[in-house]
Coordinates of C-alpha atoms in Angstrom, one line a residue:
Chain A
M1 CA -16.6 20.2 -17.3
L2 CA -13.8 20.8 -20.4
K3 CA -11.3 22.1 -17.7
F4 CA -11.8 18.4 -16.1
I5 CA -11.2 16.5 -19.0
W6 CA -8.1 18.7 -20.4
Y7 CA -7.0 17.1 -16.4
H8 CA -7.7 14.0 -17.4
V9 CA -6.1 13.8 -20.1
K10 CA -3.1 15.6 -19.5
S11 CA -2.1 13.7 -16.7
W12 CA -2.5 10.7 -18.8
F13 CA -0.3 12.1 -21.7
Y14 CA 2.6 12.2 -19.1
M15 CA 2.5 9.2 -17.6
V16 CA 2.2 7.2 -21.1
V17 CA 5.1 9.6 -21.9
L18 CA 7.1 8.3 -18.6
I19 CA 5.8 4.5 -19.1
L20 CA 7.1 4.6 -23.0
A21 CA 10.6 5.8 -21.5
I22 CA 10.7 3.6 -19.1
A23 CA 10.1 0.9 -21.8
S24 CA 12.6 2.0 -24.1
V25 CA 15.6 2.7 -21.4
G26 CA 17.9 -0.2 -21.8
R27 CA 16.2 -2.0 -24.8
Q28 CA 18.8 -2.4 -27.6
A29 CA 18.1 -1.0 -30.9
Q30 CA 18.7 -4.4 -32.7
L31 CA 16.6 -5.6 -30.6
I32 CA 13.6 -3.9 -31.7
Y33 CA 11.3 -5.4 -34.1
V34 CA 8.7 -4.3 -36.7
Q35 CA 6.8 -6.3 -38.5
G36 CA 9.5 -9.0 -38.0
Q37 CA 11.8 -6.7 -39.3
P38 CA 14.8 -5.0 -37.2
Y39 CA 13.9 -1.1 -36.7
T40 CA 16.6 0.3 -39.6
N41 CA 18.1 3.7 -39.0
L42 CA 18.4 3.2 -35.5
T43 CA 21.5 3.8 -33.6
N44 CA 21.9 1.9 -30.4
S45 CA 21.3 4.8 -27.9
W46 CA 18.5 5.5 -25.4
S47 CA 16.7 8.7 -27.2
S48 CA 16.9 6.8 -30.6
V49 CA 14.7 4.0 -29.1
F50 CA 12.5 6.4 -27.3
F51 CA 11.9 8.3 -30.2
A52 CA 11.1 5.2 -31.5
A53 CA 8.6 4.5 -29.2
L54 CA 7.3 8.1 -29.2
N55 CA 7.0 8.0 -33.4
A56 CA 5.3 4.4 -32.8
P57 CA 1.5 5.5 -32.5
F58 CA 1.9 7.6 -35.6
K59 CA 3.3 5.4 -37.7
L60 CA 0.6 2.9 -36.6
L61 CA -1.9 5.5 -37.7
S62 CA -0.6 5.6 -41.1
P63 CA -2.4 3.7 -43.7
P64 CA 0.8 1.3 -44.4
Y65 CA 0.7 0.5 -40.6
H66 CA -3.4 -0.2 -40.6
P67 CA -3.1 -3.9 -40.7
I68 CA -0.8 -4.0 -38.0
L69 CA -3.3 -1.7 -36.2
A70 CA -6.2 -3.9 -36.9
K71 CA -4.6 -7.2 -35.5
M72 CA -3.7 -5.1 -32.6
S73 CA -7.4 -4.6 -32.0
S74 CA -8.2 -8.6 -32.4
Y75 CA -7.1 -8.8 -29.2
I76 CA -9.3 -6.4 -27.6
P77 CA -12.5 -8.2 -27.5
L78 CA -12.0 -11.4 -24.9
S79 CA -9.7 -8.9 -22.9
L80 CA -13.3 -6.4 -22.7
F81 CA -15.2 -9.0 -22.0
F82 CA -13.0 -10.1 -19.0
V83 CA -12.8 -6.3 -17.6
V84 CA -16.9 -5.6 -18.8
Y85 CA -17.6 -8.5 -16.8
A86 CA -15.7 -8.8 -14.2
F87 CA -16.6 -4.6 -13.4
I88 CA -20.4 -5.3 -13.7
G89 CA -20.0 -8.4 -11.5
S90 CA -17.9 -6.8 -9.1
Y91 CA -20.6 -4.4 -8.4
V92 CA -23.8 -6.4 -8.8
F93 CA -22.4 -9.2 -6.6
G94 CA -20.1 -6.8 -4.1
V95 CA -23.1 -4.8 -3.4
L96 CA -25.5 -7.6 -2.7
K97 CA -22.9 -9.4 -0.4
G98 CA -22.2 -6.2 1.3
I99 CA -25.9 -6.0 2.1
A100 CA -26.0 -9.5 3.3
D101 CA -22.9 -9.1 5.2
V102 CA -24.3 -6.7 7.1
F103 CA -28.5 -8.4 7.4
W104 CA -27.0 -11.7 7.6
R105 CA -24.5 -11.3 10.1
K106 CA -25.7 -13.5 12.7
R107 CA -26.6 -16.4 10.3
I108 CA -24.2 -19.4 11.1
G109 CA -25.1 -20.5 7.4
Y110 CA -24.2 -17.6 5.9
R111 CA -20.9 -17.1 7.8
A112 CA -19.7 -20.9 6.4
F113 CA -20.1 -18.5 3.0
Q114 CA -18.3 -15.3 4.1
G115 CA -15.7 -17.6 5.5
L116 CA -15.6 -19.6 1.4
F117 CA -15.1 -16.1 -0.3
W118 CA -12.6 -14.4 2.7
L119 CA -10.6 -17.5 1.5
L120 CA -11.3 -17.2 -2.2
D121 CA -9.7 -13.2 -1.8
A122 CA -7.0 -14.1 0.6
V123 CA -5.5 -16.4 -2.3
P124 CA -3.7 -14.4 -4.8
M125 CA -5.1 -14.3 -8.3
F126 CA -2.0 -16.0 -9.8
G127 CA -2.6 -18.7 -6.8
L128 CA -5.9 -19.2 -8.2
I129 CA -5.6 -19.6 -11.8
V130 CA -2.0 -22.0 -11.3
L131 CA -3.9 -23.8 -8.7
I132 CA -7.3 -24.1 -11.0
E133 CA -4.8 -24.8 -14.5
T134 CA -2.8 -27.7 -12.5
G135 CA -5.2 -28.6 -10.4
S136 CA -7.7 -29.6 -13.9
M137 CA -4.6 -30.8 -15.3
F138 CA -3.9 -33.8 -11.9
L139 CA -7.8 -34.0 -12.3
A140 CA -8.0 -35.3 -16.2
M141 CA -4.9 -37.3 -15.3
A142 CA -7.1 -39.0 -12.1
W143 CA -10.2 -39.0 -14.1
Q144 CA -9.9 -39.2 -17.8
G145 CA -13.3 -40.1 -18.7
D146 CA -15.0 -36.7 -17.0
P147 CA -18.0 -37.9 -18.1
I148 CA -20.1 -34.9 -16.2
H149 CA -17.3 -32.0 -18.0
V150 CA -16.6 -30.3 -14.8
I151 CA -12.9 -29.8 -15.3
P152 CA -12.0 -26.7 -16.3
N153 CA -11.0 -26.5 -20.2
Q154 CA -10.8 -24.5 -23.4
H155 CA -14.6 -24.4 -23.8
F156 CA -16.3 -20.6 -22.5
W157 CA -18.5 -21.8 -19.4
L158 CA -15.4 -24.2 -18.0
G159 CA -12.8 -21.5 -19.6
N160 CA -13.5 -17.8 -20.2
F161 CA -16.7 -17.7 -18.0
L162 CA -15.1 -19.1 -15.1
R163 CA -11.5 -17.3 -15.7
A164 CA -13.7 -14.2 -16.0
N165 CA -15.7 -14.7 -12.8
I166 CA -12.4 -15.3 -11.1
L167 CA -11.0 -12.2 -12.4
M168 CA -14.2 -11.0 -10.5
V169 CA -13.1 -11.7 -6.7
P170 CA -11.1 -9.6 -5.6
S171 CA -12.8 -6.3 -6.8
M172 CA -16.0 -7.9 -6.0
M173 CA -14.9 -8.7 -2.1
Y174 CA -13.3 -5.0 -2.3
L175 CA -16.8 -3.7 -3.2
S176 CA -18.5 -5.5 -0.5
R177 CA -16.7 -4.3 2.1
I178 CA -17.0 -1.0 1.0
T179 CA -20.6 -1.3 1.1
N180 CA -20.7 -3.2 4.5
I181 CA -19.0 -0.2 5.9
A182 CA -21.1 2.4 4.4
I183 CA -24.3 0.8 5.3
S184 CA -22.9 0.2 8.9
F185 CA -22.1 4.2 8.9
E186 CA -25.4 5.0 7.6
L187 CA -27.5 2.7 9.6
G188 CA -26.4 5.2 12.8
E189 CA -28.3 8.3 11.0
E190 CA -31.4 9.9 12.6
Y191 CA -33.1 10.7 9.3
L192 CA -33.4 6.5 9.1
L193 CA -35.0 6.6 12.4
T194 CA -37.8 9.1 11.9
A195 CA -38.9 7.6 8.4
R196 CA -39.3 4.6 9.9
S197 CA -41.4 6.7 12.5
K198 CA -43.2 8.3 10.2
G199 CA -44.5 4.2 9.3
I200 CA -42.2 3.9 6.4
R201 CA -41.6 0.2 5.4
V202 CA -38.2 -1.4 5.8
W203 CA -37.6 -2.1 2.0
K204 CA -39.0 1.1 0.9
L205 CA -36.1 2.5 3.9
F206 CA -33.5 0.9 2.4
R207 CA -33.8 1.6 -1.5
R208 CA -34.9 5.4 -1.2
H209 CA -33.2 6.1 1.9
L210 CA -30.3 4.1 2.7
F211 CA -28.6 2.4 -0.7
R212 CA -29.4 5.8 -2.4
N213 CA -27.1 7.6 -0.1
I214 CA -24.3 4.9 -0.3
V215 CA -24.5 4.9 -4.4
P216 CA -22.0 8.2 -4.6
K217 CA -19.3 6.1 -2.0
L218 CA -19.6 3.3 -4.4
L219 CA -19.0 5.0 -7.1
N220 CA -16.1 7.0 -5.9
E221 CA -14.2 3.2 -5.6
A222 CA -15.1 3.1 -9.6
P223 CA -11.5 3.4 -10.7
T224 CA -10.0 1.4 -7.7
A225 CA -12.2 -1.5 -8.7
F226 CA -10.6 -0.8 -12.4
I227 CA -7.5 -0.7 -11.8
M228 CA -7.4 -4.1 -9.7
I229 CA -9.3 -6.0 -12.6
L230 CA -6.6 -4.8 -15.4
S231 CA -3.7 -5.9 -12.2
S232 CA -5.4 -9.3 -12.0
L233 CA -6.1 -9.6 -16.0
L234 CA -2.0 -9.1 -15.9
A235 CA -1.9 -13.0 -14.2
L236 CA -4.9 -14.2 -15.4
E237 CA -4.3 -14.2 -19.4
Y238 CA -0.3 -15.0 -19.1
L239 CA -1.0 -17.8 -16.6
S240 CA -3.7 -19.2 -17.9
F241 CA -2.0 -19.1 -21.7
Q242 CA -5.0 -16.6 -23.0
D243 CA -2.9 -15.9 -26.5
K244 CA -5.7 -14.0 -27.9
G245 CA -5.9 -11.1 -25.1
F246 CA -5.0 -8.0 -24.7
M247 CA -2.5 -8.0 -21.6
F248 CA -0.9 -11.4 -23.7
A249 CA -0.5 -9.5 -26.1
L250 CA 1.3 -7.0 -24.7
L251 CA 3.5 -9.0 -22.7
A252 CA 4.7 -10.7 -25.6
G253 CA 5.5 -7.4 -27.2
M254 CA 7.6 -7.1 -24.6
G255 CA 9.5 -9.9 -25.7
Q256 CA 7.9 -12.3 -22.6
G257 CA 7.6 -15.5 -24.4
E258 CA 4.5 -18.0 -22.6
L259 CA 5.2 -19.5 -19.7
G260 CA 6.5 -22.8 -20.1
Q261 CA 8.9 -21.7 -22.6
P262 CA 12.4 -20.9 -21.3
S263 CA 12.8 -17.3 -19.7
L264 CA 12.7 -13.9 -21.2
Y265 CA 16.2 -13.2 -22.8
L266 CA 16.9 -16.7 -23.8
D267 CA 14.2 -17.9 -26.1
Q268 CA 12.1 -14.0 -26.1
G269 CA 10.2 -12.9 -28.9
A270 CA 11.6 -9.4 -30.1
F271 CA 10.8 -6.2 -28.0
L272 CA 7.8 -5.1 -30.6
I273 CA 8.1 -1.4 -29.4
Q274 CA 5.4 -0.8 -31.6
A275 CA 3.2 -2.9 -30.3
V276 CA 4.1 -2.3 -27.2
S277 CA 3.6 1.7 -27.0
G278 CA 0.5 1.0 -29.0
F279 CA -1.2 -1.1 -26.5
L280 CA 0.1 1.1 -24.2
L281 CA -1.6 3.9 -25.9
M282 CA -5.0 1.8 -26.2
M283 CA -4.9 1.0 -22.4
A284 CA -4.3 4.8 -21.7
L285 CA -7.3 5.4 -23.9
F286 CA -9.9 2.9 -22.7
T287 CA -9.1 3.8 -18.7
T288 CA -8.9 7.6 -19.9
V289 CA -12.6 7.1 -21.4
F290 CA -13.6 4.9 -18.1
Q291 CA -11.8 7.7 -15.9
L292 CA -14.4 10.5 -17.5
L293 CA -17.3 7.9 -17.3
A294 CA -16.7 7.2 -13.6
A295 CA -16.4 10.9 -13.1
W296 CA -19.7 11.8 -15.0
L297 CA -20.9 8.9 -12.7
R298 CA -19.7 10.6 -9.2
W299 CA -21.1 14.0 -10.9
R300 CA -24.4 12.8 -11.4
W301 CA -25.1 11.2 -7.9
K302 CA -24.7 14.0 -6.1
V303 CA -23.7 13.4 -2.5
V304 CA -26.8 13.8 -0.8
H305 CA -25.1 13.1 2.8
N306 CA -22.0 13.2 3.8
Y307 CA -20.7 10.8 6.7
E308 CA -18.3 13.6 8.2
Chain B
M1 CA -20.0 -3.3 28.5
N2 CA -20.2 -6.3 26.3
E3 CA -17.7 -9.1 27.2
S4 CA -16.0 -9.3 24.0
R5 CA -15.6 -5.9 23.5
H6 CA -12.5 -5.9 25.2
R7 CA -11.1 -9.0 24.0
W8 CA -7.2 -8.9 23.0
W9 CA -7.3 -12.5 21.6
S10 CA -8.2 -13.1 18.2
T11 CA -8.6 -17.0 17.2
R12 CA -7.7 -15.8 13.2
A13 CA -4.6 -14.0 14.2
F14 CA -3.4 -17.1 16.4
I15 CA -3.1 -19.4 13.7
G16 CA -2.2 -17.2 11.6
I17 CA 0.9 -16.5 13.3
L18 CA 1.0 -20.5 14.5
V19 CA 1.6 -21.0 10.2
I20 CA 4.0 -18.5 10.2
A21 CA 6.0 -19.7 13.0
G22 CA 5.6 -23.4 11.7
F23 CA 7.0 -21.9 8.4
L24 CA 10.0 -20.5 10.2
V25 CA 10.8 -23.3 12.6
M26 CA 10.8 -25.7 9.0
G27 CA 13.0 -23.2 7.2
L28 CA 15.6 -22.8 9.8
H29 CA 15.8 -26.0 10.4
P30 CA 15.3 -28.0 7.3
S31 CA 16.3 -31.4 9.4
L32 CA 13.4 -31.5 11.3
V33 CA 11.6 -32.3 8.1
T34 CA 13.6 -33.4 5.1
H35 CA 16.9 -35.4 4.9
Y36 CA 17.5 -34.5 1.6
G37 CA 19.9 -31.8 0.6
P38 CA 18.4 -28.7 -1.7
Y39 CA 20.4 -29.9 -4.7
Q40 CA 21.0 -33.9 -3.9
M41 CA 19.6 -35.6 -7.1
D42 CA 17.7 -38.8 -7.0
K43 CA 19.0 -40.0 -10.2
I44 CA 17.5 -43.4 -10.3
H45 CA 15.2 -45.8 -8.8
L46 CA 16.3 -49.7 -9.1
S47 CA 12.9 -50.9 -8.0
D48 CA 11.1 -50.1 -10.8
D49 CA 14.1 -48.4 -12.8
T50 CA 12.6 -45.4 -13.3
I51 CA 14.4 -41.6 -13.4
P52 CA 13.2 -38.3 -13.3
P53 CA 11.0 -36.5 -12.8
F54 CA 9.3 -38.9 -10.1
P55 CA 5.9 -38.3 -9.0
V56 CA 4.2 -37.5 -5.5
S57 CA 5.3 -40.5 -3.2
R58 CA 6.5 -41.8 0.3
M59 CA 9.7 -40.9 -0.7
H60 CA 9.2 -37.3 -2.6
W61 CA 6.0 -35.5 -0.6
F62 CA 6.1 -32.8 -3.5
G63 CA 7.8 -35.4 -5.7
T64 CA 10.8 -34.1 -7.8
D65 CA 11.9 -31.8 -10.6
E66 CA 13.4 -33.2 -13.7
N67 CA 16.6 -33.3 -12.5
G68 CA 15.3 -35.7 -9.3
V69 CA 15.8 -32.9 -6.8
D70 CA 13.3 -33.1 -4.0
I71 CA 10.9 -30.2 -4.5
F72 CA 9.7 -30.6 -1.0
T73 CA 13.6 -29.9 0.3
Q74 CA 13.7 -27.2 -2.3
I75 CA 10.6 -25.5 -1.0
V76 CA 12.2 -25.8 2.9
Y77 CA 15.2 -24.2 1.9
G78 CA 13.6 -21.7 0.1
I79 CA 11.3 -20.2 3.2
V80 CA 14.0 -18.2 4.8
P81 CA 15.0 -16.2 1.8
T82 CA 11.8 -15.6 0.5
L83 CA 10.5 -14.3 3.8
R84 CA 14.0 -12.0 4.3
D85 CA 13.7 -10.8 1.0
A86 CA 9.8 -9.9 1.6
T87 CA 11.2 -8.1 5.4
I88 CA 13.5 -6.3 3.4
M89 CA 10.6 -4.8 1.4
V90 CA 8.1 -4.3 3.8
A91 CA 10.2 -2.7 6.3
F92 CA 11.2 -0.4 3.5
T93 CA 7.6 0.7 2.4
L94 CA 6.4 0.8 5.9
A95 CA 8.8 2.9 7.1
A96 CA 9.0 5.3 4.0
A97 CA 5.0 5.6 4.2
V98 CA 5.0 6.2 7.5
I99 CA 7.7 9.0 7.5
I100 CA 5.9 10.3 4.1
A101 CA 2.5 10.9 5.5
V102 CA 3.8 12.2 8.8
I103 CA 6.0 15.0 7.2
Q104 CA 2.6 15.5 4.9
T105 CA 0.5 15.9 7.9
L106 CA 2.9 17.6 9.9
Y107 CA 3.8 20.1 7.9
K108 CA 0.2 20.3 5.6
V109 CA 2.4 19.8 2.5
R110 CA 2.1 17.5 -0.7
I111 CA 5.1 16.0 -1.8
M112 CA 4.6 16.1 -5.7
L113 CA 6.9 12.9 -6.6
V114 CA 4.5 10.9 -4.0
D115 CA 1.7 12.4 -5.1
R116 CA 3.1 11.3 -9.3
L117 CA 4.2 7.8 -7.7
S118 CA 0.8 7.3 -6.4
Y119 CA -1.2 8.5 -9.0
L120 CA 1.1 6.5 -11.2
T121 CA 0.2 3.1 -9.7
S122 CA -3.5 3.9 -9.6
I123 CA -3.7 4.2 -13.3
F124 CA -1.4 1.6 -14.5
P125 CA -1.0 -2.0 -12.9
P126 CA 1.9 -1.9 -11.0
V127 CA 3.3 -5.6 -11.8
L128 CA 3.5 -4.4 -15.5
I129 CA 5.6 -1.5 -14.5
M130 CA 7.6 -3.5 -12.4
L131 CA 7.9 -5.7 -15.3
L132 CA 9.2 -3.1 -17.9
I133 CA 11.7 -2.1 -15.2
L134 CA 13.1 -5.0 -14.3
E135 CA 13.1 -6.9 -17.8
I136 CA 15.7 -3.9 -18.8
Q137 CA 18.4 -5.8 -19.9
P138 CA 21.3 -4.0 -17.8
V139 CA 19.2 -4.4 -14.7
Y140 CA 17.6 -8.2 -15.5
F141 CA 21.6 -9.2 -15.7
S142 CA 23.1 -7.2 -13.5
H143 CA 25.2 -7.8 -10.4
D144 CA 23.2 -5.6 -8.7
S145 CA 19.7 -6.8 -10.0
A146 CA 18.8 -8.1 -6.0
Y147 CA 18.9 -4.2 -5.2
W148 CA 16.9 -3.3 -8.2
Y149 CA 14.7 -6.0 -7.4
Y150 CA 14.0 -4.6 -3.6
A151 CA 13.7 -1.2 -4.7
V152 CA 11.5 -1.0 -7.7
I153 CA 9.5 -3.2 -5.6
G154 CA 9.7 -1.1 -3.1
V155 CA 9.2 1.8 -4.6
L156 CA 6.1 1.0 -6.6
E157 CA 4.5 -0.8 -3.4
L158 CA 5.3 2.8 -1.8
G159 CA 3.3 4.8 -4.2
R160 CA 0.4 1.7 -3.7
F161 CA 0.3 2.2 0.3
I162 CA 1.4 5.6 1.0
P163 CA -2.4 7.2 0.4
I164 CA -3.9 4.3 3.3
V165 CA -1.4 5.2 5.6
D166 CA -1.7 8.8 4.9
K167 CA -5.3 8.9 5.4
D168 CA -5.2 7.0 8.8
I169 CA -2.3 9.3 10.1
R170 CA -4.4 12.3 9.1
L171 CA -7.0 11.0 11.0
I172 CA -4.9 10.6 14.2
Y173 CA -3.7 14.0 13.8
Q174 CA -7.0 15.1 13.6
K175 CA -8.1 14.1 17.3
P176 CA -8.7 17.1 19.5
F177 CA -6.2 15.7 22.2
I178 CA -3.7 17.0 19.5
E179 CA -4.7 20.2 19.3
S180 CA -4.8 20.2 23.6
A181 CA -1.4 19.3 23.2
V182 CA -0.3 22.0 20.6
V183 CA -2.3 24.3 22.9
V184 CA -0.1 23.4 26.3
G185 CA 3.4 24.0 24.6
G186 CA 4.1 20.5 23.3
S187 CA 6.4 20.2 20.9
Q188 CA 6.1 18.1 17.7
W189 CA 8.7 15.6 18.2
W190 CA 6.9 15.2 21.9
I191 CA 3.2 15.2 20.5
F192 CA 4.6 12.3 17.8
R193 CA 5.8 9.9 20.3
K194 CA 3.8 10.5 23.3
H195 CA 0.5 10.8 21.3
V196 CA 0.5 9.8 17.7
L197 CA 3.1 7.0 18.1
R198 CA 0.7 5.4 20.6
W199 CA -2.2 5.7 18.1
M200 CA -0.6 4.3 15.3
W201 CA 0.6 0.7 17.3
P202 CA -3.1 -0.9 16.0
Y203 CA -3.0 0.4 12.4
L204 CA 0.6 -1.3 12.3
A205 CA -0.6 -4.3 13.7
E206 CA -2.7 -4.2 10.2
Y207 CA -0.3 -2.7 8.0
I208 CA 2.4 -5.1 8.9
P209 CA 0.8 -8.4 8.0
S210 CA -1.2 -7.3 5.2
Q211 CA 2.3 -5.5 3.4
Y212 CA 4.1 -9.0 3.7
A213 CA 0.9 -10.5 2.1
R214 CA 0.9 -7.8 -0.7
I215 CA 4.3 -8.1 -0.8
L216 CA 4.8 -11.5 -1.6
A217 CA 2.0 -11.6 -3.8
V218 CA 4.0 -9.5 -5.8
M219 CA 7.1 -11.5 -5.6
G220 CA 5.2 -14.4 -6.4
E221 CA 3.5 -13.0 -9.8
L222 CA 7.0 -11.3 -10.7
G223 CA 8.6 -15.1 -10.0
Y224 CA 6.4 -16.6 -13.1
F225 CA 8.0 -14.0 -15.6
G226 CA 11.4 -15.2 -14.8
V227 CA 11.9 -12.1 -12.4
V228 CA 13.8 -13.1 -9.3
T229 CA 16.4 -11.3 -6.8
K230 CA 19.3 -12.8 -9.2
A231 CA 18.8 -14.6 -12.4
Q232 CA 21.2 -17.1 -13.4
F233 CA 22.2 -18.9 -16.8
L234 CA 24.2 -21.4 -18.0
Q235 CA 25.8 -21.6 -21.1
S236 CA 26.4 -24.9 -22.7
Q237 CA 27.0 -26.8 -26.0
N238 CA 22.8 -27.5 -25.5
G239 CA 22.2 -23.6 -25.5
I240 CA 21.3 -21.3 -22.9
S241 CA 19.4 -22.3 -19.5
F242 CA 17.6 -20.4 -16.8
T243 CA 19.4 -21.8 -13.7
S244 CA 20.1 -20.6 -10.4
T245 CA 21.7 -22.0 -7.3
Q246 CA 19.5 -19.3 -4.9
L247 CA 16.7 -21.0 -3.4
D248 CA 13.4 -19.0 -2.9
L249 CA 9.8 -19.3 -3.4
P250 CA 9.7 -16.9 -7.0
T251 CA 12.9 -18.5 -8.2
L252 CA 11.3 -22.0 -7.8
L253 CA 8.2 -20.9 -9.3
S254 CA 10.2 -19.5 -12.1
L255 CA 12.5 -22.8 -12.8
G256 CA 8.9 -24.8 -12.8
G257 CA 7.0 -22.3 -14.9
H258 CA 10.2 -23.9 -18.1
H259 CA 8.3 -27.3 -17.6
W260 CA 4.9 -26.6 -16.4
F261 CA 3.5 -29.3 -18.6
Q262 CA 6.3 -32.3 -18.1
V263 CA 6.3 -31.3 -14.0
P264 CA 3.7 -29.7 -13.0
D265 CA 4.4 -30.4 -9.5
G266 CA 7.0 -27.9 -10.0
V267 CA 4.6 -25.2 -10.5
F268 CA 1.5 -26.5 -8.5
F269 CA 3.6 -26.8 -4.7
P270 CA 6.0 -23.8 -4.8
T271 CA 2.5 -21.8 -5.8
L272 CA 0.7 -23.9 -3.3
T273 CA 3.0 -23.1 -0.5
L274 CA 3.3 -19.3 -1.1
C275 CA -0.9 -19.3 -0.9
L276 CA -0.6 -20.6 2.3
M277 CA 2.1 -18.3 3.8
I278 CA -0.3 -15.1 1.9
I279 CA -3.2 -16.6 3.3
A280 CA -1.9 -16.9 6.8
F281 CA -0.6 -13.2 7.0
R282 CA -3.9 -12.0 5.5
L283 CA -5.3 -14.1 8.6
I284 CA -3.2 -12.0 11.0
A285 CA -4.5 -9.0 9.3
T286 CA -8.0 -9.8 9.4
G287 CA -7.4 -10.3 13.0
A288 CA -5.7 -7.4 13.6
A289 CA -7.9 -5.5 11.8
R290 CA -11.1 -2.9 13.3
V291 CA -14.4 -3.3 11.3
S292 CA -14.6 0.2 10.8
M293 CA -12.6 3.6 11.6
V294 CA -14.8 4.8 13.8
E295 CA -14.2 2.0 16.5
R296 CA -10.5 1.8 15.6
T297 CA -10.3 5.1 16.9
E298 CA -12.8 5.3 20.4
H299 CA -11.3 2.0 21.8
W300 CA -7.6 2.5 21.3
P301 CA -4.9 2.3 22.9
M302 CA -5.8 -0.5 25.3
K303 CA -3.2 0.8 28.3
D304 CA -3.6 -2.2 30.4
M305 CA -1.7 -4.8 28.0
P306 CA 1.8 -5.4 27.2
W307 CA 2.9 -4.6 23.5
W308 CA 3.0 -8.3 22.4
M309 CA -1.1 -8.8 23.1
R310 CA -2.0 -5.6 21.3
L311 CA -0.3 -6.7 18.4
L312 CA -2.6 -9.4 18.1
A313 CA -5.3 -6.5 18.1
P314 CA -8.6 -7.5 19.7
R315 CA -11.8 -7.4 17.4
N316 CA -14.6 -6.0 19.3
G317 CA -18.1 -7.0 19.5
H318 CA -19.1 -5.6 15.9
G319 CA -17.1 -8.6 14.5
R320 CA -19.1 -11.2 16.1
G321 CA -22.3 -9.1 16.1
G322 CA -22.7 -8.1 19.3
T323 CA -23.4 -4.2 19.0
H324 CA -23.7 -3.8 15.5
P325 CA -25.4 -1.3 14.3
A326 CA -27.6 -3.3 12.2
A327 CA -28.2 -5.6 15.4
V328 CA -28.6 -2.3 17.6
G329 CA -31.3 -1.2 15.0
K330 CA -33.2 -4.2 15.6

C-alpha cells in the first residue's frame, strides 16, 4: 500500500515540477509580483524565476505569508462545491441514465430525452456557458420584468447551482455511456440466465448480480470523470465571472485578466508566481488525495467478473 | 438477418456532413451570402442618425461590432481559416497517434515520453497547460506564434488521444487472422497494409470527426483567453489595443470578448457558429460510431461498399433497438 501511495505521490511530484518549470519559462522577473510588490533580488533569467517558483510554496508556509495562504484557501470552497456536486451528480445521474438507456431504448418519449441530452453533451462547455450568459442578457433586455424569476442571475439557484449542473453534463454523459456499455456486455452472460431460471426476481437480479459487477468498471472511470470536471471548471469559472473560484484565481495569478477587459499583456495583472505555484500545488494535492481515494475504492470493490 | 444490420446509411452522419458542406460553401464563396467586405465599416445610419454598434437587423443579420463591421460577414470569412487550422492539427494528431500506436503494438514497447505525456494530460487540465505555454511572452509575441499554436495544441491533444487509438489498434492486432498471417510468413508491413489498415477505416471514420470537434472546442476555449494563431497589437496615443487582421472564429471570440457587455452579439454569434460546427462534427462521429467494440470488430469490413460509403459508417441494429441484448433478453 505504501509503495502504491509513493508511486502516485512521486509521479505527481515530477509533474508539478514540470508544470512549474513551464510556468516559469519566459516570465520576466520584473513582471513577477508577490503581495503587490515585485520580486526582489531576482535576475531576469529562467533559472531564477524557476527557483522562485519552487521556493514559493515554502515561503507560503512561513508565518509572514500565512495571510496570503489564508486568502488563497478562501477560493477553495466555491470550486469544491462545483467539483463535488458535479462529481457525485455525474455518478448518480450518469448511472441512472445509463440504465435507462439500456432498458428504455425503445420508448419514443425517452428517445426525445436522449436527444436533448446528446445535444447538451455535444455543445462544448464554453458554448453552454456563453450561450446562457449572453442569452440571459438578451432575455433580461427583452423581458425586463422577469416576474417569475427564470432568467439566470447571481442568486444561488439560478446562479451557482445552475453552473454546477452545467459542469456535471460532460462527465455525466460519459459515465452514462460507460454504464450503458457495461450493462450491455453483462446482459449476455449466462450466470444471469441461471439465476433467472432459479427464480430470482428481475430487480434482485439487477441489484445483486448485474449492478454489483459493473461497479468496478464504473469506478475505473473516476479519474477520467474528475479530470473532465476540472477541465470544464476552467471554462466555467472564467467565462461566468466566478471571481470567488479557485480556477479564476489561478488564471488571475497567471496574469489573465477578466473576460471583458483587454487581452493578456495589455491590461494584465502581474504574474503572481506564488499564487500560481500555490494553486497548482493545492490542485496537485487535491487530485492526489482523490486519486488515492479512487484507487482505494477500486481495490475495495474487487473485480468479481472479468469481461475478457 | 435484420435489414438494418447492414444499412450503410446514417441519417445523423448525413445531416452533419450537410451542415459542414454548407459551411464550406459559404466560406469558400462568401459573396453568395453577404455583400459586405470583412473589414467594411458601416459608420452611420442616416435614416435614424445612429452610430455602431448596430443591433441585429435586416441589413446586419448578426449585428455589427463597435466599428460597424458586419459580424455575419466576419464569421462567413472566418469559416475556412478556422477549418484550415483545425485540419492541420487533426491531421497531425491522427497521423502521429496512429504511427505511435502501431509502433507500440507491433514492437511491444512503451515509449516513455508518450506515456508521460498521456499521464500529464490525464491529471492536469490540458487547456491549462496550453495556456501556460502559449502565454509565455516570447511565444505569445513570436513571429512564429501560429506554429507554436499548432504544435502545443497538437502535442497535448496527442497525449490525450494516443491511449484511445492505442487500445483500438491493439484490439485489431489481437485478432486471430493476424496471427495466421504471421504464421504464413507475411511481413509486418504486408500484414499492416492488407489486414490492419483495412480494419482501421471504421475507427478512422469515427476518429476524424470527433477529433475535429475536440480541436475546434479547444481552439474556441483558448480564443476567449486571447490565445490565437497570430495576436496583433496596435499602439496608439490612446494606448495599446488588441487588433488582428486575421479572420478566424477564435480571433472573433477573442475580439468580441473585450466588449462582452457593450456588444454581446460579438461573442454570442461566433460562439453559436463554432458550436454548430462542433455539433455537426459530433453528429458525423455519432453516425460513424458503433454501439460497442464487439459489434465493431464483428461486422467490419464490409467489402461490397465503396470507400466513401464506408466513411458514412453504418449503424447496426443495436442503435435502433433491433438485436440489442436487452431486447433479446426480453
